[in-house]
Short mmCIF file of C-alpha atoms in Angstrom, two decimals:
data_model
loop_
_atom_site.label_atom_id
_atom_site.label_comp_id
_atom_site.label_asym_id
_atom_site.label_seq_id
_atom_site.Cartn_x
_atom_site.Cartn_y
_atom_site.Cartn_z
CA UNK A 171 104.71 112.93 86.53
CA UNK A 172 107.91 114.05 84.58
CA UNK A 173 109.85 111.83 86.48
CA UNK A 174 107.85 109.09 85.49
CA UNK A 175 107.53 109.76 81.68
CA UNK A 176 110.94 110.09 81.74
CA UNK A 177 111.55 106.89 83.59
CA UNK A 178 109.19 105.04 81.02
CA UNK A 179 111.70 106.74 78.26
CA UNK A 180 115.09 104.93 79.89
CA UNK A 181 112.93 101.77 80.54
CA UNK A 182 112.37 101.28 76.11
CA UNK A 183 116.21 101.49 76.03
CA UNK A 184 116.42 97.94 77.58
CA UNK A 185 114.53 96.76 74.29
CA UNK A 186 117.54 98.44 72.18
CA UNK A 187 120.42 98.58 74.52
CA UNK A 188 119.97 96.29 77.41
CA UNK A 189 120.76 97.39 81.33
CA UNK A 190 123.58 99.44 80.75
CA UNK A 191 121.46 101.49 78.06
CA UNK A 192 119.20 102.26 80.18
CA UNK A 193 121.06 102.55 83.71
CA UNK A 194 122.93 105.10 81.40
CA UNK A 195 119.95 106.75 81.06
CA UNK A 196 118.68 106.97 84.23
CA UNK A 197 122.19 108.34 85.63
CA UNK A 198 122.09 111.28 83.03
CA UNK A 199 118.29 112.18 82.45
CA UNK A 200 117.45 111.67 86.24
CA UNK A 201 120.79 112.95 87.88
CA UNK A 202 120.96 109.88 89.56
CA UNK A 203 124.08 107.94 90.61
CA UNK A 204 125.39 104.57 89.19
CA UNK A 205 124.24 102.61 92.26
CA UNK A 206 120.83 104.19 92.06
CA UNK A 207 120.26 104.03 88.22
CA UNK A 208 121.08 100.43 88.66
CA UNK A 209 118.77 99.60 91.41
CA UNK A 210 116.12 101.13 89.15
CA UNK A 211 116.56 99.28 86.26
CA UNK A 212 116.94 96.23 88.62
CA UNK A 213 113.27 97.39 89.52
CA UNK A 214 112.58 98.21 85.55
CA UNK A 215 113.57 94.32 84.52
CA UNK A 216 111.17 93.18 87.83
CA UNK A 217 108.48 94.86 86.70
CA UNK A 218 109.22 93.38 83.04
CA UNK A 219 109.43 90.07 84.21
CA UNK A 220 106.42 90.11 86.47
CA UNK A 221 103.96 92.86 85.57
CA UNK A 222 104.17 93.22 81.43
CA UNK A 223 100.81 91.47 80.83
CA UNK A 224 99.08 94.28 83.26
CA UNK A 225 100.63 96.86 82.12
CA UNK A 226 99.63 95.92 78.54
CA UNK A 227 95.96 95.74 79.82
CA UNK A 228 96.08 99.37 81.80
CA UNK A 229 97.30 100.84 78.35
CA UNK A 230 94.51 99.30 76.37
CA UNK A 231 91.94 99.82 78.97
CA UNK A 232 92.91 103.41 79.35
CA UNK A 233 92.80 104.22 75.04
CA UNK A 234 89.64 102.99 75.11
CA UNK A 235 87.60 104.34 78.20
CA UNK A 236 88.24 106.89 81.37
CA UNK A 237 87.62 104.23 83.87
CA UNK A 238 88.50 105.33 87.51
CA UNK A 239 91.13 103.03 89.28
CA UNK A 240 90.48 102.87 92.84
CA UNK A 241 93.34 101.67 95.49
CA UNK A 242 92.17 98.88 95.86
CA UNK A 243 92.96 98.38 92.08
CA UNK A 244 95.68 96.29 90.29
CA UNK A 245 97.88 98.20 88.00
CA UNK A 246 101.40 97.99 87.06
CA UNK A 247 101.89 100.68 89.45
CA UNK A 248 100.75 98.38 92.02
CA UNK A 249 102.30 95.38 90.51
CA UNK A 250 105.87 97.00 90.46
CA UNK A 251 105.63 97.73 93.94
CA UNK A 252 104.71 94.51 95.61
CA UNK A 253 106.69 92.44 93.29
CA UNK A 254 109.18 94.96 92.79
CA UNK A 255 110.74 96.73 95.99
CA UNK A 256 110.02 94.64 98.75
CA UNK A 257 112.03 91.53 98.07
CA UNK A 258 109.15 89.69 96.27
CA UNK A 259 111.03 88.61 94.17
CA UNK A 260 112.20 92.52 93.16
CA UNK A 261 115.06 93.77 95.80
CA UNK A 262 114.64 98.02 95.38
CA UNK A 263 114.63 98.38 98.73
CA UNK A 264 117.85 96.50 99.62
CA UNK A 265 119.36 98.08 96.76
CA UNK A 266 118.65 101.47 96.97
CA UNK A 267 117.92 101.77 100.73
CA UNK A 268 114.54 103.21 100.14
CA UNK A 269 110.77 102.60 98.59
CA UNK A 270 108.03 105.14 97.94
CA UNK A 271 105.57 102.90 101.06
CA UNK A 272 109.19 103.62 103.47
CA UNK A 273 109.34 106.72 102.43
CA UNK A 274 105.85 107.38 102.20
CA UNK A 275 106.27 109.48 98.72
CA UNK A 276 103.05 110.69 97.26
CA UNK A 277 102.86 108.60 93.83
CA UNK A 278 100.18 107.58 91.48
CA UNK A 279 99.48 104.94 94.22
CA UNK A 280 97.12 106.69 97.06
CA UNK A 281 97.65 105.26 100.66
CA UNK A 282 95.12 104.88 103.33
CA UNK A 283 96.40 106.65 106.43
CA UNK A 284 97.27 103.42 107.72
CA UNK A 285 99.80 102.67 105.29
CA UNK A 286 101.85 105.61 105.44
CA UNK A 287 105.00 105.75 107.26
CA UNK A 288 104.70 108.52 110.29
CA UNK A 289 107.64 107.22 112.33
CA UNK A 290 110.26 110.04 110.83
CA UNK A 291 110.88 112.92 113.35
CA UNK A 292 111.30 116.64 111.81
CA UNK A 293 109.52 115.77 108.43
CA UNK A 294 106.57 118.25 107.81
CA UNK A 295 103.39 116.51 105.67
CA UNK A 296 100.91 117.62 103.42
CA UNK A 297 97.07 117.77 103.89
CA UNK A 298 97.00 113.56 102.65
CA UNK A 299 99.54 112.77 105.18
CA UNK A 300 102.48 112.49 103.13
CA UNK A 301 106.10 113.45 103.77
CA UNK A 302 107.30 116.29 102.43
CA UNK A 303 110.99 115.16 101.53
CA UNK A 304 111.40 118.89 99.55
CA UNK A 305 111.43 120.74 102.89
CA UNK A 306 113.50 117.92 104.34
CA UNK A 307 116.59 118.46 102.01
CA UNK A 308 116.80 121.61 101.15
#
């Protein structure tokens, strides 16, 4: 998604320009505020410090094949989340109040019905049983 790519973008300014670089970066190319840019690079340096060596192997698997990854697979997607935004050692959540599984945001990470979040009142969903935050705030 854009959101991602552009994510990715603010994460290589951490190489050049450490946190603030790329907190910076989040707070103007994402519109986010200083409290959430910095819970996301909090989540950026987790997913550094716990996930680099699988995110290495999902780029150089995908260059050289199409391979399907299932849910069940382990990707840096998956990686970020579990070590990431629950507390594990990551702290998202309790930063920014939120994660995509609370939420239950569609993302590159499909969820079985049983993993989604339906306890929200009000919140319309689409046809996979996600919330549709859109509708919500507008």
């Amino acid at each position: 998604s854009n959101a991602a790519a552009t994510s990715q973008a603010c994460a290589l300014k951490n190489f050049t320009g450490g946190r603030a670089a790329m907190r910076t970066c989040l707070e103007t190319q994402m519109g986010w505020t200083e409290g959430g840019a910095d819970a996301w690079a909090h989540s950026i340096e987790c997913a550094k410090e716990n996930c680099v060596f699988i995110a290495i192997q999902s780029m150089i698997t995908n260059q050289m094949g199409d391979f399907a990854v299932g849910p069940e697979s382990i990707t840096a997607a998956t990686c970020n989340e579990y070590q990431c935004e629950q507390g594990n050692p990551g702290k998202f959540a309790d930063l920014s109040g939120a994660s995509r599984r609370k939420m239950n945001i569609k993302s590159r990470i499909s969820r079985p019905a049983s993993q989604q979040c339906q306890i929200i009142d009000n919140i319309t969903r689409d046809a996979d049983g996600y919330n549709n935050w859109t509708a919500f705030f507008e």
